[in-house]
Amino acid sequence: MTTMTSTVSLSQQALLDYWLGHRVLTRRTIEAFPDEALFSFKPTSTLRSFGEMMLEVVGMIEPTLAYLRSGEWTPTMERFEDVRSKTALLAAWDEATRRLMDEWTSVPSERVWAVVPPLPHLVAVPYLIDNEVHHRAQGFVYLRLLEIEPPAFYER
Amino acid sequence: MTTMTSTVSLSQQALLDYWLGHRVLTRRTIEAFPDEALFSFKPTSTLRSFGEMMLEVVGMIEPTLAYLRSGEWTPTMERFEDVRSKTALLAAWDEATRRLMDEWTSVPSERVWAVVPPLPHLVAVPYLIDNEVHHRAQGFVYLRLLEIEPPAFYER
């Protein structure tokens, strides 16, 4: 087997745009939920509501950005106890998007593919995107169970 | 707003390893399904079985690799009509993993973040990974509905 020495390069802006494209689709998925189902509907008792999963996704952004900038991991996620409606969740979502857009230029490019200490084999930015895609996809199933058509996966 | 000119670089091998890490987790998810549920269980009539979704994921690899190598898109996905059991799906999965590992060195690094013509705003390799994460996450919900604990998301 050949040892690969090739390097994949992309602009840091392109990676942000890619992430923001996912965020647009996830926001559309939140919007598709009926307000009363967002924090209460669970297909089975071992699953969380879509609203709770989205708060996890929102809450990981700030500590990860702080780690990428400083190299220090402070494992305190924001709690969002009072976010229990679609309006409040969308406001928290938009605030996280604003922070991401504002703070992205201060993330050193060599840290974007960096590993976060508590998750030693996972890389920070791809993990956040994957985690968002993962929970959004679960929301797609929830929407189908609620007889609502999810947004198109390939539109960003 | 500052214009970003930074570039994110990672080795092509690291990106392959990242993808293969996802493939290990997805394979574990397939294995967690009872054989009789894999191609028959649907939480509601508007959803596909997990087996069918995984065949979509498997079938996209070869045409995408061919496009990345040649620059030509031949939109013929393999059909896998005869793959209707866990054993057969896992064999198709492993064959696709082998092809990916064999052919990855022949993909020019500048094409890894390239756009595929029929999906003009999506990039090939990240899209394949996202699509796999998306459908695997739906499988996690299916498993919960079948009262089976899915594998840990953060283990690769």
Short mmCIF file of C-alpha atoms in Angstrom, two decimals:
data_model
loop_
_atom_site.label_atom_id
_atom_site.label_comp_id
_atom_site.label_asym_id
_atom_site.label_seq_id
_atom_site.Cartn_x
_atom_site.Cartn_y
_atom_site.Cartn_z
CA MET A 1 0.00 0.00 0.00
CA THR A 2 1.29 3.42 -0.97
CA THR A 3 1.80 5.94 1.79
CA MET A 4 -0.21 9.04 0.96
CA THR A 5 1.47 12.37 1.37
CA SER A 6 -1.14 14.50 -0.44
CA THR A 7 -2.76 17.38 1.37
CA VAL A 8 -6.36 18.50 0.99
CA SER A 9 -6.72 22.28 1.15
CA LEU A 10 -9.79 24.42 1.32
CA SER A 11 -10.33 27.97 2.37
CA GLN A 12 -11.45 28.51 5.94
CA GLN A 13 -14.26 30.60 4.50
CA ALA A 14 -15.44 27.65 2.36
CA LEU A 15 -15.60 25.44 5.44
CA LEU A 16 -17.64 28.09 7.27
CA ASP A 17 -19.98 28.39 4.28
CA TYR A 18 -20.36 24.63 4.23
CA TRP A 19 -21.27 24.61 7.92
CA LEU A 20 -23.64 27.55 7.51
CA GLY A 21 -25.34 25.66 4.69
CA HIS A 22 -26.03 22.85 7.14
CA ARG A 23 -27.27 25.35 9.70
CA VAL A 24 -29.79 26.76 7.22
CA LEU A 25 -31.19 23.28 6.60
CA THR A 26 -31.30 22.48 10.32
CA ARG A 27 -33.07 25.76 11.04
CA ARG A 28 -35.63 24.85 8.36
CA THR A 29 -36.10 21.49 10.09
CA ILE A 30 -36.78 23.22 13.44
CA GLU A 31 -39.29 25.48 11.68
CA ALA A 32 -41.10 22.47 10.24
CA PHE A 33 -42.01 21.22 13.73
CA PRO A 34 -45.35 22.19 15.25
CA ASP A 35 -44.54 24.34 18.29
CA GLU A 36 -46.31 21.96 20.68
CA ALA A 37 -44.36 18.92 19.40
CA LEU A 38 -40.87 20.46 19.37
CA PHE A 39 -40.10 19.89 23.06
CA SER A 40 -42.63 17.17 23.84
CA PHE A 41 -42.80 14.65 20.98
CA LYS A 42 -40.64 11.53 21.48
CA PRO A 43 -41.22 8.48 19.28
CA THR A 44 -40.29 6.31 22.27
CA SER A 45 -39.29 6.98 25.88
CA THR A 46 -35.57 6.34 25.25
CA LEU A 47 -35.36 9.22 22.76
CA ARG A 48 -35.17 12.93 23.49
CA SER A 49 -37.40 15.56 21.92
CA PHE A 50 -36.02 17.28 18.82
CA GLY A 51 -35.91 20.57 20.73
CA GLU A 52 -33.66 19.05 23.42
CA MET A 53 -31.32 17.61 20.78
CA MET A 54 -31.10 20.99 19.07
CA LEU A 55 -30.20 22.68 22.37
CA GLU A 56 -27.29 20.23 22.65
CA VAL A 57 -26.18 21.27 19.15
CA VAL A 58 -26.52 24.99 19.97
CA GLY A 59 -24.75 24.60 23.32
CA MET A 60 -21.62 22.96 21.88
CA ILE A 61 -20.73 25.87 19.62
CA GLU A 62 -19.48 28.43 22.13
CA PRO A 63 -17.23 26.09 24.20
CA THR A 64 -15.78 24.63 21.02
CA LEU A 65 -15.06 28.05 19.52
CA ALA A 66 -13.47 29.09 22.83
CA TYR A 67 -11.29 25.98 22.76
CA LEU A 68 -10.26 26.54 19.15
CA ARG A 69 -9.24 30.11 19.92
CA SER A 70 -7.52 29.54 23.27
CA GLY A 71 -6.50 25.89 23.32
CA GLU A 72 -8.27 25.56 26.67
CA TRP A 73 -11.29 23.35 27.11
CA THR A 74 -13.86 24.48 29.64
CA PRO A 75 -16.50 21.79 29.58
CA THR A 76 -19.40 23.96 30.61
CA MET A 77 -22.22 23.88 28.15
CA GLU A 78 -24.81 26.59 28.24
CA ARG A 79 -27.98 25.27 29.76
CA PHE A 80 -30.87 27.07 28.10
CA GLU A 81 -33.36 26.00 30.78
CA ASP A 82 -35.78 28.68 29.65
CA VAL A 83 -35.71 27.76 25.96
CA ARG A 84 -38.87 25.70 25.57
CA SER A 85 -40.63 27.13 22.52
CA LYS A 86 -39.91 27.29 18.80
CA THR A 87 -39.48 31.07 18.94
CA ALA A 88 -36.97 30.83 21.78
CA LEU A 89 -35.07 27.96 20.14
CA LEU A 90 -34.83 29.80 16.82
CA ALA A 91 -33.55 32.90 18.67
CA ALA A 92 -30.86 30.78 20.42
CA TRP A 93 -30.05 29.17 17.08
CA ASP A 94 -29.63 32.53 15.33
CA GLU A 95 -27.52 33.88 18.19
CA ALA A 96 -25.18 30.86 17.88
CA THR A 97 -24.96 31.42 14.11
CA ARG A 98 -24.04 35.07 14.69
CA ARG A 99 -21.31 34.10 17.16
CA LEU A 100 -19.97 31.51 14.78
CA MET A 101 -19.80 34.04 11.94
CA ASP A 102 -18.23 36.69 14.18
CA GLU A 103 -15.68 34.43 15.85
CA TRP A 104 -14.68 32.22 12.93
CA THR A 105 -12.03 34.67 11.69
CA SER A 106 -10.31 34.43 15.10
CA VAL A 107 -9.99 30.63 14.94
CA PRO A 108 -6.46 29.73 13.82
CA SER A 109 -6.75 27.66 10.64
CA GLU A 110 -4.47 24.93 12.01
CA ARG A 111 -6.96 24.34 14.84
CA VAL A 112 -9.98 23.73 12.64
CA TRP A 113 -9.00 20.09 12.17
CA ALA A 114 -7.79 19.86 15.82
CA VAL A 115 -8.76 17.24 18.37
CA VAL A 116 -10.68 18.25 21.50
CA PRO A 117 -9.20 16.69 24.71
CA PRO A 118 -12.36 15.00 26.08
CA LEU A 119 -13.02 13.35 22.72
CA PRO A 120 -9.48 12.24 21.85
CA HIS A 121 -10.20 10.62 18.51
CA LEU A 122 -12.66 13.21 17.24
CA VAL A 123 -11.90 16.50 15.55
CA ALA A 124 -13.72 19.56 16.78
CA VAL A 125 -15.32 21.26 13.78
CA PRO A 126 -16.20 18.11 11.81
CA TYR A 127 -17.64 16.62 15.00
CA LEU A 128 -19.93 19.61 15.53
CA ILE A 129 -21.14 19.38 11.95
CA ASP A 130 -21.60 15.59 12.18
CA ASN A 131 -23.47 15.91 15.44
CA GLU A 132 -25.79 18.49 13.89
CA VAL A 133 -26.39 16.29 10.81
CA HIS A 134 -26.99 13.28 13.09
CA HIS A 135 -29.63 14.92 15.25
CA ARG A 136 -31.27 16.73 12.34
CA ALA A 137 -31.71 13.38 10.61
CA GLN A 138 -33.46 12.06 13.70
CA GLY A 139 -35.75 15.10 13.42
CA PHE A 140 -36.54 14.03 9.86
CA VAL A 141 -37.87 10.71 11.19
CA TYR A 142 -39.83 12.53 13.91
CA LEU A 143 -41.42 14.77 11.26
CA ARG A 144 -42.41 11.74 9.17
CA LEU A 145 -43.98 10.19 12.25
CA LEU A 146 -45.88 13.46 12.73
CA GLU A 147 -46.98 13.18 9.07
CA ILE A 148 -45.00 16.27 8.10
CA GLU A 149 -42.72 16.35 5.02
CA PRO A 150 -39.14 17.23 6.09
CA PRO A 151 -37.20 19.83 4.07
CA ALA A 152 -35.07 18.56 1.15
CA PHE A 153 -31.75 17.17 2.42
CA TYR A 154 -29.77 18.37 -0.60
CA GLU A 155 -30.94 22.00 -0.37
CA ARG A 156 -28.79 24.27 1.76
CA MET B 1 -16.46 42.12 7.99
CA THR B 2 -12.92 40.85 7.39
CA THR B 3 -12.31 38.81 4.28
CA MET B 4 -10.76 35.51 5.26
CA THR B 5 -7.83 34.27 3.27
CA SER B 6 -6.78 31.43 5.61
CA THR B 7 -6.56 27.92 4.28
CA VAL B 8 -7.43 24.76 6.17
CA SER B 9 -5.12 21.88 5.35
CA LEU B 10 -5.31 18.26 6.29
CA SER B 11 -3.68 15.21 4.87
CA GLN B 12 -5.72 13.23 2.37
CA GLN B 13 -4.98 10.20 4.52
CA ALA B 14 -6.51 11.92 7.58
CA LEU B 15 -9.70 12.61 5.64
CA LEU B 16 -9.86 8.95 4.56
CA ASP B 17 -9.32 7.84 8.16
CA TYR B 18 -12.08 10.18 9.28
CA TRP B 19 -14.46 8.71 6.71
CA LEU B 20 -13.44 5.14 7.57
CA GLY B 21 -14.16 5.95 11.23
CA HIS B 22 -17.71 6.83 10.21
CA ARG B 23 -17.95 3.66 8.15
CA VAL B 24 -16.99 1.54 11.16
CA LEU B 25 -19.77 3.11 13.21
CA THR B 26 -22.29 2.72 10.39
CA ARG B 27 -21.32 -0.93 9.95
CA ARG B 28 -21.88 -1.43 13.69
CA THR B 29 -25.33 0.15 13.28
CA ILE B 30 -26.21 -2.29 10.48
CA GLU B 31 -25.03 -5.17 12.68
CA ALA B 32 -27.28 -3.99 15.52
CA PHE B 33 -30.42 -4.57 13.40
CA PRO B 34 -32.21 -7.89 13.63
CA ASP B 35 -31.90 -9.53 10.23
CA GLU B 36 -35.66 -9.68 9.72
CA ALA B 37 -36.09 -5.94 10.48
CA LEU B 38 -33.25 -4.60 8.34
CA PHE B 39 -35.14 -4.55 5.04
CA SER B 40 -38.70 -4.60 6.34
CA PHE B 41 -39.07 -2.31 9.37
CA LYS B 42 -40.34 1.20 8.57
CA PRO B 43 -41.59 3.43 11.40
CA THR B 44 -44.17 4.85 8.97
CA SER B 45 -45.06 4.24 5.33
CA THR B 46 -43.27 7.38 4.08
CA LEU B 47 -39.90 6.12 5.34
CA ARG B 48 -37.62 3.54 3.78
CA SER B 49 -36.15 0.56 5.61
CA PHE B 50 -32.66 1.05 7.04
CA GLY B 51 -31.32 -1.58 4.63
CA GLU B 52 -32.61 0.37 1.63
CA MET B 53 -31.04 3.59 2.93
CA MET B 54 -27.71 1.82 3.43
CA LEU B 55 -27.80 0.51 -0.14
CA GLU B 56 -28.14 4.12 -1.30
CA VAL B 57 -25.06 4.98 0.76
CA VAL B 58 -23.10 2.01 -0.61
CA GLY B 59 -24.18 2.70 -4.19
CA MET B 60 -22.97 6.31 -4.24
CA ILE B 61 -19.35 5.46 -3.51
CA GLU B 62 -18.23 3.96 -6.81
CA PRO B 63 -19.76 6.63 -9.14
CA THR B 64 -18.37 9.38 -6.92
CA LEU B 65 -14.89 7.87 -6.86
CA ALA B 66 -15.06 7.47 -10.64
CA TYR B 67 -16.04 11.13 -10.99
CA LEU B 68 -13.28 12.29 -8.67
CA ARG B 69 -10.70 10.36 -10.65
CA SER B 70 -11.92 11.15 -14.16
CA GLY B 71 -13.93 14.36 -13.88
CA GLU B 72 -16.79 12.58 -15.66
CA TRP B 73 -20.09 11.93 -13.96
CA THR B 74 -21.95 8.78 -14.99
CA PRO B 75 -25.12 8.84 -12.96
CA THR B 76 -25.63 5.12 -12.81
CA MET B 77 -25.86 3.82 -9.30
CA GLU B 78 -25.37 0.16 -8.68
CA ARG B 79 -28.69 -1.49 -8.01
CA PHE B 80 -28.07 -4.31 -5.55
CA GLU B 81 -31.46 -5.92 -6.23
CA ASP B 82 -30.27 -9.16 -4.69
CA VAL B 83 -28.98 -7.61 -1.47
CA ARG B 84 -31.80 -8.28 0.96
CA SER B 85 -30.16 -9.76 4.07
CA LYS B 86 -27.77 -8.52 6.72
CA THR B 87 -25.02 -10.84 5.51
CA ALA B 88 -25.35 -9.62 1.92
CA LEU B 89 -25.52 -5.96 2.98
CA LEU B 90 -22.42 -6.28 5.14
CA ALA B 91 -20.59 -7.96 2.25
CA ALA B 92 -21.56 -5.07 -0.10
CA TRP B 93 -20.53 -2.60 2.63
CA ASP B 94 -17.11 -4.22 3.05
CA GLU B 95 -16.58 -4.39 -0.71
CA ALA B 96 -17.28 -0.63 -0.96
CA THR B 97 -14.84 0.03 1.92
CA ARG B 98 -12.17 -1.99 0.12
CA ARG B 99 -12.72 -0.04 -3.11
CA LEU B 100 -12.58 3.23 -1.22
CA MET B 101 -9.29 2.29 0.43
CA ASP B 102 -7.82 1.01 -2.85
CA GLU B 103 -8.92 3.92 -5.01
CA TRP B 104 -8.44 6.81 -2.60
CA THR B 105 -4.76 7.23 -3.53
CA SER B 106 -5.77 7.77 -7.16
CA VAL B 107 -8.16 10.65 -6.30
CA PRO B 108 -6.38 13.95 -6.98
CA SER B 109 -6.32 15.93 -3.73
CA GLU B 110 -7.74 19.05 -5.39
CA ARG B 111 -10.88 17.09 -6.32
CA VAL B 112 -11.71 15.94 -2.79
CA TRP B 113 -13.47 19.22 -2.07
CA ALA B 114 -14.88 19.36 -5.64
CA VAL B 115 -18.48 19.92 -6.63
CA VAL B 116 -20.38 17.17 -8.46
CA PRO B 117 -22.33 18.47 -11.50
CA PRO B 118 -25.82 17.15 -10.63
CA LEU B 119 -25.59 18.63 -7.12
CA PRO B 120 -24.07 22.01 -7.97
CA HIS B 121 -23.84 23.42 -4.47
CA LEU B 122 -22.68 20.26 -2.75
CA VAL B 123 -19.17 18.90 -2.52
CA ALA B 124 -18.62 15.27 -3.30
CA VAL B 125 -16.72 13.71 -0.42
CA PRO B 126 -18.33 15.73 2.40
CA TYR B 127 -21.73 15.03 0.86
CA LEU B 128 -21.13 11.27 0.90
CA ILE B 129 -20.06 11.44 4.55
CA ASP B 130 -23.02 13.68 5.47
CA ASN B 131 -25.43 11.41 3.67
CA GLU B 132 -24.06 8.40 5.54
CA VAL B 133 -24.28 10.23 8.91
CA HIS B 134 -27.83 11.35 8.04
CA HIS B 135 -29.17 7.90 7.24
CA ARG B 136 -27.27 6.21 10.07
CA ALA B 137 -28.91 8.63 12.50
CA GLN B 138 -32.30 7.60 11.16
CA GLY B 139 -31.24 4.01 11.86
CA PHE B 140 -30.54 5.03 15.47
CA VAL B 141 -34.19 6.09 15.82
CA TYR B 142 -35.34 2.86 14.16
CA LEU B 143 -33.25 0.84 16.64
CA ARG B 144 -34.77 2.73 19.59
CA LEU B 145 -38.22 1.99 18.22
CA LEU B 146 -37.19 -1.67 18.03
CA GLU B 147 -36.06 -1.38 21.68
CA ILE B 148 -32.42 -1.92 20.73
CA GLU B 149 -29.62 0.33 22.08
CA PRO B 150 -27.73 1.92 19.16
CA PRO B 151 -23.91 1.95 19.21
CA ALA B 152 -22.18 4.97 20.82
CA PHE B 153 -22.10 7.90 18.39
CA TYR B 154 -18.71 9.13 19.57
CA GLU B 155 -16.91 5.77 19.15
CA ARG B 156 -15.36 5.19 15.75
#
